[in-house]
Amino acid sequence: MTKPIDTVLYTGKTHVTGGRDGHARSSDDRLDVKLSPPGSTGAGTNPEQLFAAGWSACFIGAMSKAAAKLQVRLPADTAVDAEVDLGTNDGGYQLRARLSVSLPGIDRDVAAAIVEGAHQTCPYSKATRGNIDVTIAVV
């Protein structure tokens, strides 16, 4: 059971037409992208790429907070490479994800603690936990 939100910090609003062969625009016009199916040669991105980018950005923010609790500063070249697979099972669609986290110059044990802390607090990690296979590795 999920806990209700006490305070809404932000609401992202988009309008999408045409599905995977369509167009997405945010209510503030800061996002304006053509969509195309994964693996196609069409111009545009796809929902899996958008999800991977959003999760990566959010995860770096969560790592910053986890690092601060450990009195560590994230390096400027901190990076997350995300891979989101779209596949099928039992006749339905399923996602699977891998996050590869680079924290140059940070001790491996400290990096692992930062990543674990981030995975516990990142909203994308919470949303996917128990719903899809997720692998997170410090590289």
Tab-separated table of C-alpha atoms in Angstrom:
chain	number	residue	atom	x	y	z
A	1	MET	CA	0.000	0.000	0.000
A	2	THR	CA	1.363	3.397	-0.915
A	3	LYS	CA	1.381	6.364	1.398
A	4	PRO	CA	-0.504	9.456	0.230
A	5	ILE	CA	1.435	12.586	-0.713
A	6	ASP	CA	1.393	15.212	2.045
A	7	THR	CA	2.655	18.111	-0.068
A	8	VAL	CA	2.769	18.306	-3.869
A	9	LEU	CA	6.105	19.852	-4.895
A	10	TYR	CA	5.547	19.848	-8.641
A	11	THR	CA	3.141	18.487	-11.233
A	12	GLY	CA	4.458	17.676	-14.696
A	13	LYS	CA	1.746	18.099	-17.303
A	14	THR	CA	1.958	16.816	-20.859
A	15	HIS	CA	-0.362	16.411	-23.810
A	16	VAL	CA	0.389	13.487	-26.134
A	17	THR	CA	-1.270	12.710	-29.451
A	18	GLY	CA	-0.706	9.766	-31.764
A	19	GLY	CA	0.850	7.391	-29.222
A	20	ARG	CA	4.242	5.993	-30.178
A	21	ASP	CA	3.986	7.634	-33.609
A	22	GLY	CA	2.907	10.944	-32.200
A	23	HIS	CA	3.930	14.087	-30.456
A	24	ALA	CA	4.416	15.130	-26.815
A	25	ARG	CA	4.322	18.647	-25.446
A	26	SER	CA	4.456	19.894	-21.876
A	27	SER	CA	2.015	22.506	-20.629
A	28	ASP	CA	4.857	25.028	-20.300
A	29	ASP	CA	6.228	24.199	-23.808
A	30	ARG	CA	9.651	23.307	-22.359
A	31	LEU	CA	9.222	19.761	-23.682
A	32	ASP	CA	8.187	19.484	-27.316
A	33	VAL	CA	9.165	16.195	-28.951
A	34	LYS	CA	8.164	13.963	-31.808
A	35	LEU	CA	7.643	10.349	-30.790
A	36	SER	CA	8.497	7.210	-32.727
A	37	PRO	CA	8.361	3.513	-31.852
A	38	PRO	CA	11.457	1.945	-30.240
A	39	GLY	CA	13.904	0.616	-32.806
A	40	SER	CA	12.246	2.408	-35.702
A	41	THR	CA	14.025	4.738	-38.085
A	42	GLY	CA	11.462	7.462	-37.435
A	43	ALA	CA	12.549	10.875	-36.262
A	44	GLY	CA	11.834	11.288	-32.575
A	45	THR	CA	12.335	9.646	-29.244
A	46	ASN	CA	10.299	6.966	-27.516
A	47	PRO	CA	8.787	6.518	-24.058
A	48	GLU	CA	11.546	4.137	-22.948
A	49	GLN	CA	14.228	6.742	-23.704
A	50	LEU	CA	12.248	9.436	-21.912
A	51	PHE	CA	11.784	7.159	-18.898
A	52	ALA	CA	15.513	6.317	-18.849
A	53	ALA	CA	16.468	10.007	-18.996
A	54	GLY	CA	13.985	11.021	-16.302
A	55	TRP	CA	15.031	8.228	-13.957
A	56	SER	CA	18.734	9.003	-14.459
A	57	ALA	CA	18.283	12.692	-13.696
A	58	CYS	CA	16.160	11.975	-10.640
A	59	PHE	CA	18.603	9.302	-9.423
A	60	ILE	CA	21.514	11.763	-9.559
A	61	GLY	CA	19.473	14.165	-7.428
A	62	ALA	CA	18.772	11.385	-4.937
A	63	MET	CA	22.487	10.473	-4.887
A	64	SER	CA	23.336	14.066	-4.044
A	65	LYS	CA	21.102	13.893	-0.978
A	66	ALA	CA	22.458	10.456	0.013
A	67	ALA	CA	26.035	11.709	-0.382
A	68	ALA	CA	25.319	14.771	1.766
A	69	LYS	CA	24.112	12.493	4.572
A	70	LEU	CA	27.489	10.741	4.367
A	71	GLN	CA	29.262	14.126	4.254
A	72	VAL	CA	30.530	13.404	0.741
A	73	ARG	CA	30.262	15.671	-2.276
A	74	LEU	CA	29.378	14.117	-5.618
A	75	PRO	CA	32.013	14.673	-8.311
A	76	ALA	CA	31.092	17.075	-11.120
A	77	ASP	CA	31.315	14.225	-13.630
A	78	THR	CA	28.841	11.968	-11.814
A	79	ALA	CA	26.853	10.072	-14.435
A	80	VAL	CA	24.100	7.492	-14.773
A	81	ASP	CA	23.751	5.420	-17.923
A	82	ALA	CA	20.275	3.910	-18.008
A	83	GLU	CA	18.965	1.140	-20.212
A	84	VAL	CA	15.233	0.442	-20.280
A	85	ASP	CA	14.158	-2.706	-22.115
A	86	LEU	CA	10.678	-3.136	-23.544
A	87	GLY	CA	9.795	-6.789	-23.868
A	88	THR	CA	6.968	-9.268	-23.614
A	89	ASN	CA	6.010	-12.056	-21.284
A	90	ASP	CA	2.802	-14.049	-20.894
A	91	GLY	CA	1.387	-12.198	-23.891
A	92	GLY	CA	1.829	-8.744	-22.316
A	93	TYR	CA	4.411	-5.992	-22.322
A	94	GLN	CA	7.019	-5.586	-19.602
A	95	LEU	CA	9.862	-3.212	-18.795
A	96	ARG	CA	13.288	-4.062	-17.370
A	97	ALA	CA	15.968	-1.548	-16.381
A	98	ARG	CA	19.670	-1.289	-15.689
A	99	LEU	CA	21.370	1.747	-14.170
A	100	SER	CA	25.164	2.020	-14.384
A	101	VAL	CA	26.408	4.673	-11.977
A	102	SER	CA	29.760	6.418	-12.319
A	103	LEU	CA	31.109	8.240	-9.252
A	104	PRO	CA	34.747	8.958	-10.216
A	105	GLY	CA	37.143	9.413	-7.333
A	106	ILE	CA	34.785	8.064	-4.668
A	107	ASP	CA	35.755	4.942	-2.727
A	108	ARG	CA	33.794	1.935	-4.013
A	109	ASP	CA	32.186	1.155	-0.620
A	110	VAL	CA	31.142	4.788	-0.178
A	111	ALA	CA	29.821	4.853	-3.752
A	112	ALA	CA	27.796	1.709	-3.067
A	113	ALA	CA	26.315	3.311	0.059
A	114	ILE	CA	25.400	6.442	-1.897
A	115	VAL	CA	23.737	4.385	-4.642
A	116	GLU	CA	21.799	2.288	-2.122
A	117	GLY	CA	20.626	5.412	-0.299
A	118	ALA	CA	19.529	6.954	-3.579
A	119	HIS	CA	17.688	3.799	-4.634
A	120	GLN	CA	15.698	3.918	-1.389
A	121	THR	CA	14.606	7.544	-1.846
A	122	CYS	CA	14.429	8.182	-5.618
A	123	PRO	CA	10.755	8.378	-6.660
A	124	TYR	CA	11.439	6.455	-9.882
A	125	SER	CA	13.114	3.664	-7.898
A	126	LYS	CA	10.165	3.574	-5.540
A	127	ALA	CA	7.703	3.446	-8.429
A	128	THR	CA	9.470	0.532	-10.099
A	129	ARG	CA	10.367	-1.441	-6.970
A	130	GLY	CA	8.672	-4.833	-7.116
A	131	ASN	CA	7.113	-4.008	-10.482
A	132	ILE	CA	10.001	-4.534	-12.901
A	133	ASP	CA	13.452	-6.113	-12.799
A	134	VAL	CA	16.015	-3.448	-11.910
A	135	THR	CA	19.789	-3.821	-11.738
A	136	ILE	CA	21.938	-1.006	-10.400
A	137	ALA	CA	25.721	-1.176	-10.613
A	138	VAL	CA	28.570	1.129	-9.659
A	139	VAL	CA	30.965	1.202	-12.594
